[in-house]
mmCIF file of C-alpha atoms in Angstrom:
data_model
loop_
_atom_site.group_PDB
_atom_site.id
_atom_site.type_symbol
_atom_site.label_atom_id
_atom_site.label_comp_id
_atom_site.label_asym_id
_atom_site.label_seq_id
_atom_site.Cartn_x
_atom_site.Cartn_y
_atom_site.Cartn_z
ATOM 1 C CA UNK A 61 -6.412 23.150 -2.496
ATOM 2 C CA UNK A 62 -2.779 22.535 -0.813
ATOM 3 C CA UNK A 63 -0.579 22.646 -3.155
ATOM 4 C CA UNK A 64 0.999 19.052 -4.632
ATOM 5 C CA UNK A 65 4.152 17.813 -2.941
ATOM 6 C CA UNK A 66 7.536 19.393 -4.368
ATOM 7 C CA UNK A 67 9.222 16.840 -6.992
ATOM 8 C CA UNK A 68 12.877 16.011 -4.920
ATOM 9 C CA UNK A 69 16.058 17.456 -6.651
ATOM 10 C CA UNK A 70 18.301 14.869 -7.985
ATOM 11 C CA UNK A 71 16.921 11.036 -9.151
ATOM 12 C CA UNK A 72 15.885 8.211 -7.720
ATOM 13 C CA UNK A 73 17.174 5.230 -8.928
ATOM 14 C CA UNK A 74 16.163 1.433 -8.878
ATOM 15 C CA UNK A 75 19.584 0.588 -8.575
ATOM 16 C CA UNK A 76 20.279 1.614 -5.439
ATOM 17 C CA UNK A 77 16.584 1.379 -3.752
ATOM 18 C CA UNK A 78 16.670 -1.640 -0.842
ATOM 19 C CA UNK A 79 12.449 -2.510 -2.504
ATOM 20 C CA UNK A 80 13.745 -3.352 -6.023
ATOM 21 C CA UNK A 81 13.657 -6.939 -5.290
ATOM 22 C CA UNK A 82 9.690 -6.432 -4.693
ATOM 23 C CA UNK A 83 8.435 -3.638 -6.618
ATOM 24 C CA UNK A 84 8.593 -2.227 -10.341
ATOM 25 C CA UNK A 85 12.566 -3.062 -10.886
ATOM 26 C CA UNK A 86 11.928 -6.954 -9.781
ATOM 27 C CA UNK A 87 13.513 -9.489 -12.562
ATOM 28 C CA UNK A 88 14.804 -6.944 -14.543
ATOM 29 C CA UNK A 89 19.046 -7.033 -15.536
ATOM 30 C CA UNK A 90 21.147 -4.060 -14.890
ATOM 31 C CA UNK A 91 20.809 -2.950 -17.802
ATOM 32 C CA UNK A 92 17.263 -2.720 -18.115
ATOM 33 C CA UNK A 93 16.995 -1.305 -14.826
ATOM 34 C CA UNK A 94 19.405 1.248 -15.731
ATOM 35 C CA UNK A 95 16.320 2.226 -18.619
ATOM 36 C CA UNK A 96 13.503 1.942 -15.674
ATOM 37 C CA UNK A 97 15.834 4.887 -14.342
ATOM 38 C CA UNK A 98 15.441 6.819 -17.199
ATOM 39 C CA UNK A 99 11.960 7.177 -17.068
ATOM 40 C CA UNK A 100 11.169 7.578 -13.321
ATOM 41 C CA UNK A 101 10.473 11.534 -13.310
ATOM 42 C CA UNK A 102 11.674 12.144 -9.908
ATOM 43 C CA UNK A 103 11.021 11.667 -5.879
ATOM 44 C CA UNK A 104 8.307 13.332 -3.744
ATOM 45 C CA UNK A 105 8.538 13.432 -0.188
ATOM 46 C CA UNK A 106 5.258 13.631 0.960
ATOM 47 C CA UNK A 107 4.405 14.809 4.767
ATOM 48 C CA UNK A 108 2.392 12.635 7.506
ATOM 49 C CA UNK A 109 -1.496 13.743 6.548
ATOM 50 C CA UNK A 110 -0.409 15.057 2.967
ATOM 51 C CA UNK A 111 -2.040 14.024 -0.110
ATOM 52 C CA UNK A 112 -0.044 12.509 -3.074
ATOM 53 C CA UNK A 113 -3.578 12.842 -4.961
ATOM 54 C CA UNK A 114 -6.929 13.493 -4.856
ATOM 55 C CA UNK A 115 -10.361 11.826 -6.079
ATOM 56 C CA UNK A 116 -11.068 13.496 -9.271
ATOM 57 C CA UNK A 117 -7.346 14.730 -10.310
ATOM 58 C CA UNK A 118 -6.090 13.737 -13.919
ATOM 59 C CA UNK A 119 -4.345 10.275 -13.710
ATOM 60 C CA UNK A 120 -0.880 11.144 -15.079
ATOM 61 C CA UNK A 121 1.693 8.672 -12.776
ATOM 62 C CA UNK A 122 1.902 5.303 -10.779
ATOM 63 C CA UNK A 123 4.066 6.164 -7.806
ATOM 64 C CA UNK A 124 6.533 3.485 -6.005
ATOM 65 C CA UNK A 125 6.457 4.246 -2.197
ATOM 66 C CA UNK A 126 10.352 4.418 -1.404
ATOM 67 C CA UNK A 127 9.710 4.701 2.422
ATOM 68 C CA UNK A 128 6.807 5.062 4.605
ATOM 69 C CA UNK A 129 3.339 4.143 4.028
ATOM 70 C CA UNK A 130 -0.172 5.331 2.471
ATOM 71 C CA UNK A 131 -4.137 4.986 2.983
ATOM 72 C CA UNK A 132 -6.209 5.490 0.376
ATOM 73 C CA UNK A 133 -9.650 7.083 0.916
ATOM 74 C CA UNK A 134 -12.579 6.015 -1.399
ATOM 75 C CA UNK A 135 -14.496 9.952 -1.557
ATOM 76 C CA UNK A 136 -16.685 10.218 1.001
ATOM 77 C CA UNK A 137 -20.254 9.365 0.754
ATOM 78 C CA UNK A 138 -22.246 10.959 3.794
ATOM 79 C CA UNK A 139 -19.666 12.414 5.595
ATOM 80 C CA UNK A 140 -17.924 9.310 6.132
ATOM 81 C CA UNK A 141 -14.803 8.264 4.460
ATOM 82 C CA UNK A 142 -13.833 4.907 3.694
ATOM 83 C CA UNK A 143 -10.440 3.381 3.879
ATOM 84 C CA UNK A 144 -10.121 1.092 0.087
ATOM 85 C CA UNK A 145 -6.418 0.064 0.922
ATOM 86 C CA UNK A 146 -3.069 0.452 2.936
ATOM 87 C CA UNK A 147 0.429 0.752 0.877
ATOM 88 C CA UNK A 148 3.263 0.718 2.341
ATOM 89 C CA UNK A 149 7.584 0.296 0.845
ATOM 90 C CA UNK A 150 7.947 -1.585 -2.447
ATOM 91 C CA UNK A 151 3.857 -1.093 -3.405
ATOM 92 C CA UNK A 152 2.593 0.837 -5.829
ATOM 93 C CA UNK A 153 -0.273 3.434 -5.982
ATOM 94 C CA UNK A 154 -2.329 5.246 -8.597
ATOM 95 C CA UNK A 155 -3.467 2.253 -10.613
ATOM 96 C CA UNK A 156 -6.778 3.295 -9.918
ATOM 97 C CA UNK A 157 -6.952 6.253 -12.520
ATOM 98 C CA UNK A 158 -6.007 4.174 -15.165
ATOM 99 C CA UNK A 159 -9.219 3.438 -16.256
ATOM 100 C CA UNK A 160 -10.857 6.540 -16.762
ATOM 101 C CA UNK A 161 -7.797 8.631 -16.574
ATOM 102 C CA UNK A 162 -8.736 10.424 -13.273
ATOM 103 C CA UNK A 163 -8.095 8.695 -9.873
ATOM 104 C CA UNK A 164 -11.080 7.884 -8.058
ATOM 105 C CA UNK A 165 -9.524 8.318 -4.203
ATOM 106 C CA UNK A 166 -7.281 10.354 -2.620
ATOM 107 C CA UNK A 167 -3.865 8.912 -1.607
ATOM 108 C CA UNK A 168 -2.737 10.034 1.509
ATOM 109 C CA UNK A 169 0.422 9.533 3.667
ATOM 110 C CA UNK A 170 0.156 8.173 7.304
ATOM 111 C CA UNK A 171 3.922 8.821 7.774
ATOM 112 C CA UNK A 172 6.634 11.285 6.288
ATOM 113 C CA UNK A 173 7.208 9.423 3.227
ATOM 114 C CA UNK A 174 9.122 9.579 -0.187
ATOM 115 C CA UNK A 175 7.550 8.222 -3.401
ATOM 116 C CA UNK A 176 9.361 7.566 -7.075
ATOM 117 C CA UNK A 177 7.231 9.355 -9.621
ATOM 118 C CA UNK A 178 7.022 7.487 -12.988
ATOM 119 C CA UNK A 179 4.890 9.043 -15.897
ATOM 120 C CA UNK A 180 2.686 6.096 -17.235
ATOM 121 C CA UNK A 181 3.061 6.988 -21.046
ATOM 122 C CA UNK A 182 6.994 6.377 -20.673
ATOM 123 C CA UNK A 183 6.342 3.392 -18.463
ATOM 124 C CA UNK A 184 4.116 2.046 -21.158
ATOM 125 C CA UNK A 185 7.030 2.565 -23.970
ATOM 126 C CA UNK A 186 9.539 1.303 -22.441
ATOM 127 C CA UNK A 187 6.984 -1.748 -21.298
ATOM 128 C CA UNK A 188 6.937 -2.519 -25.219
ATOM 129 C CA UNK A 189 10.901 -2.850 -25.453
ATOM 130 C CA UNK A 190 11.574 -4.461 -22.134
ATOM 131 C CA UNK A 191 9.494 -7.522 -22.102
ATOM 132 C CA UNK A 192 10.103 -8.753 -18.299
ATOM 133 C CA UNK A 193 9.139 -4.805 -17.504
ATOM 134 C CA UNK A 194 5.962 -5.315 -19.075
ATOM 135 C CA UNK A 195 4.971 -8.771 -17.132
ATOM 136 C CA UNK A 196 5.956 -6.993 -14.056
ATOM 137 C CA UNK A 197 3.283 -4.578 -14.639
ATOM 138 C CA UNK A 198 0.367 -7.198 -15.300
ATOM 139 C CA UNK A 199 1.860 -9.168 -12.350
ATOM 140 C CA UNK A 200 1.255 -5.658 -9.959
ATOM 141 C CA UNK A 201 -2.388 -5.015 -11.636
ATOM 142 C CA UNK A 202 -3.007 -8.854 -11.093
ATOM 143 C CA UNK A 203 -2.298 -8.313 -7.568
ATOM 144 C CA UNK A 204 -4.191 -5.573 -7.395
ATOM 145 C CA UNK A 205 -7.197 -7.296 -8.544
ATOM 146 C CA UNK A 206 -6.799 -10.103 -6.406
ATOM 147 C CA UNK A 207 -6.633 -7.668 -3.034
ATOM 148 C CA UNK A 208 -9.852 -6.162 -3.973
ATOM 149 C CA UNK A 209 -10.914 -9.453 -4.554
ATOM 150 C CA UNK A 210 -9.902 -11.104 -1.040
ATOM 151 C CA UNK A 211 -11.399 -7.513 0.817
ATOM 152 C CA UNK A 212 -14.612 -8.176 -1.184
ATOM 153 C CA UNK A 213 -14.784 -11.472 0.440
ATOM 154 C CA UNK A 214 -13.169 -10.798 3.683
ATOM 155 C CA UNK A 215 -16.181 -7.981 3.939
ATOM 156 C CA UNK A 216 -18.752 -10.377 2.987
ATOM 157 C CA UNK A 217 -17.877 -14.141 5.016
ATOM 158 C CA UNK A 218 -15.943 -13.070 7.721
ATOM 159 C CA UNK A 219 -16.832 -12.239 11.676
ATOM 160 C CA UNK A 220 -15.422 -8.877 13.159
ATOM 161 C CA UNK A 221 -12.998 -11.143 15.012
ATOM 162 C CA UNK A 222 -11.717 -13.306 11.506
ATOM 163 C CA UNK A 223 -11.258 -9.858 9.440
ATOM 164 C CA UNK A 224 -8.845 -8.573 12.545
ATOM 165 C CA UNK A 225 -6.875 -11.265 12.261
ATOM 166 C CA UNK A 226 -6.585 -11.983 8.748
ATOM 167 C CA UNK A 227 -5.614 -8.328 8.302
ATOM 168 C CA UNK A 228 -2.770 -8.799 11.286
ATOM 169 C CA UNK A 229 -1.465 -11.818 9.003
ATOM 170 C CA UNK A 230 -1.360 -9.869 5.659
ATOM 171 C CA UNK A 231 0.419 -7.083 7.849
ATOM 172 C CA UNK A 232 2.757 -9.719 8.945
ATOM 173 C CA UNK A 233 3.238 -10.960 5.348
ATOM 174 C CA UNK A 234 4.128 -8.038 4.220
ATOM 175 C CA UNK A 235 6.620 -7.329 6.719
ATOM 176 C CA UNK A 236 8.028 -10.815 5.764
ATOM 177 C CA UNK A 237 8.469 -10.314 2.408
ATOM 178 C CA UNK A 238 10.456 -7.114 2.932
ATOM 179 C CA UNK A 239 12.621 -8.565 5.163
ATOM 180 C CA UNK A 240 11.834 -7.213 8.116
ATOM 181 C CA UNK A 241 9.739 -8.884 11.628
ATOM 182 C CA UNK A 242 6.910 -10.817 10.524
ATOM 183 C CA UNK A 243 5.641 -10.585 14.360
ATOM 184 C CA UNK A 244 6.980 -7.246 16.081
ATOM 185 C CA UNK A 245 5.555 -4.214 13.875
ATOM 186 C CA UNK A 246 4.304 -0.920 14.005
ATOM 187 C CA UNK A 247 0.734 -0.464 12.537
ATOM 188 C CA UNK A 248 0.795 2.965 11.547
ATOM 189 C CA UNK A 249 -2.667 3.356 10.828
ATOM 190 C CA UNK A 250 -4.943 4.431 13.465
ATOM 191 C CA UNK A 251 -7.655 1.889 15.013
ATOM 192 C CA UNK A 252 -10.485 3.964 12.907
ATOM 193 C CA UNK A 253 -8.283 3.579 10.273
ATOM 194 C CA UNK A 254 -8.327 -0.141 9.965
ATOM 195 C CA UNK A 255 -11.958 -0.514 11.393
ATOM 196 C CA UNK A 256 -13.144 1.633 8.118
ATOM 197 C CA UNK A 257 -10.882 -0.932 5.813
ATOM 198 C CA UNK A 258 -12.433 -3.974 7.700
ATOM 199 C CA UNK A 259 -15.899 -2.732 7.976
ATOM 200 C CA UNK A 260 -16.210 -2.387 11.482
ATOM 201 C CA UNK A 261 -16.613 -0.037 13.982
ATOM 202 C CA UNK A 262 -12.945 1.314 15.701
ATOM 203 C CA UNK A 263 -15.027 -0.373 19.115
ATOM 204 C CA UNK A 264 -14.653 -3.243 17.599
ATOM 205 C CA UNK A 265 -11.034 -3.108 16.427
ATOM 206 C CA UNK A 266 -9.866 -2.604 19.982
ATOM 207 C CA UNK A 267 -12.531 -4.988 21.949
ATOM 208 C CA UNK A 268 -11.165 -7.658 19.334
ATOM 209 C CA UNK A 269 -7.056 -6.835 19.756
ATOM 210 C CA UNK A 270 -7.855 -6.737 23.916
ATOM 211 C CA UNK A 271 -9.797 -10.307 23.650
ATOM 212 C CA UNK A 272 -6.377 -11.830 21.227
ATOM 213 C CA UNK A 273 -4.248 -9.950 24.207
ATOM 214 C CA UNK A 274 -5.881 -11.482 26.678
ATOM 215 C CA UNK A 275 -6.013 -15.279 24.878
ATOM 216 C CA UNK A 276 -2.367 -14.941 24.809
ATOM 217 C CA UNK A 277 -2.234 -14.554 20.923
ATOM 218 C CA UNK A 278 -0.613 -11.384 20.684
ATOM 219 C CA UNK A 279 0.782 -8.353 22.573
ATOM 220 C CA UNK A 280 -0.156 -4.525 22.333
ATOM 221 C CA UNK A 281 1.504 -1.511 23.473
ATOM 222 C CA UNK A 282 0.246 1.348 21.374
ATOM 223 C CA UNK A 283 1.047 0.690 17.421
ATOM 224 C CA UNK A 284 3.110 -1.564 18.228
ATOM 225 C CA UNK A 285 2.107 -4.921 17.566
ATOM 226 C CA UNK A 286 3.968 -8.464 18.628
ATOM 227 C CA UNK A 287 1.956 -11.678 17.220
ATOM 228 C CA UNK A 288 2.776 -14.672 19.719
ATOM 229 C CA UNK A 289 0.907 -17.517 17.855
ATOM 230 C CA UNK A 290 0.160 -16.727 13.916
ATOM 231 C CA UNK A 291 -1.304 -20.185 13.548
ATOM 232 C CA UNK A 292 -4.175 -19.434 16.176
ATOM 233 C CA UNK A 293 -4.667 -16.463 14.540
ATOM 234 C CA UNK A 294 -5.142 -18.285 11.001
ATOM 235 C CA UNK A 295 -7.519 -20.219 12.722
ATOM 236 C CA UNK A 296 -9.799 -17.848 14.085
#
């Protein structure tokens, strides 16, 4: 097994991190931030392809992405991997191994990128003192719920051609809320990629982003994507 991604020198801190606004740190004062600090072990900077974790390893941290972006790979069944969710700057990731203490997918990076490590036994304490801490936490398992929710029923109502584009608008939404384009991005997942998320075939993926090209909804050149008209697209 390759061995786990070095822990960075020196400390990453809330303060200073452009994603506080969205991720663990949101509504919290200086002060309590300056406590969140104290309890996030570290940063790992983990390589395009690396794993953060593995399916089966003991469930020890949740892990703020600082930069770059994730998949996470449900273990495969068959031979055939399937991608459970994409995670990019100001998400979180590990949640899953909270319930039986062992994560049940492997996390793996689809870009150099750096992640805050933060032991869940110290996030828990300090949860208990630092009340707006704690309803940040149920707010980021809430929304966890709900995306597993939506992909449940974005597997099970949609057409091939509705599950493209309401995954190019949650992209986009995304992007929004972090500030940056909400219609010129780079997907950095692979066509497979997103046709294993979607429950399609990678065929499909690129027969359906040629026929929105060619309808004059959006552009592609490579992974780079430039959405034209997002209200057509909400109304496929």
């Amino acid at each position: 097994m390759p061995a786990a991604p070095a822990l960075g020198h020196g400390r990453a801190r809330c303060t200073t991190c452009m994603m506080r606004n969205i991720c663990m740190a949101a509504s919290l004062e200086a002060g309590e931030m300056a406590r969140l600090d104290s309890v996030v072990q570290g940063w790992r900077s983990v390589r395009q392809g690396e794993r953060l974790y593995r399916a089966g390893d003991p469930f020890r941290s949740l892990y703020a992405v600082r930069a770059g972006s994730f998949k996470t790979v449900v273990a495969p069944e068959r031979g055939k991997e399937t991608i459970s969710g994409f995670y990019m700057a100001g998400d979180s990731i590990g949640m899953d191994g909270v319930c039986k203490e062992t994560h049940n997918c492997d996390a793996i990076a689809l870009e150099d990128s750096v992640v805050c490590v933060i032991p869940f036994h110290l996030l828990e304490a300090l949860c208990r003192e630092i009340k707006p801490l704690q309803r940040q936490l149920h707010k980021m398992f809430s929304a966890e719920i709900v995306r597993e929710s939506r992909q449940m029923m974005l597997l099970g109502n949609m057409s091939a051609e509705q599950r493209v584009a309401a995954f190019l608008l949650n992209v986009s939404a995304r992007y929004r809320e972090r500030g940056y384009s909400a219609t010129s991005f780079v997907l950095r997942m692979t066509r497979e990629d997103i046709g294993s998320f979607l429950g399609v075939t990678l065929e499909t993926v690129s027969r359906t982003l040629s026929k929105f090209q060619q309808e004059g909804l959006l552009t592609v050149q490579g992974k780079t994507i430039e959405l034209l008209n997002l209200d057509a697209l909400d109304a496929r």
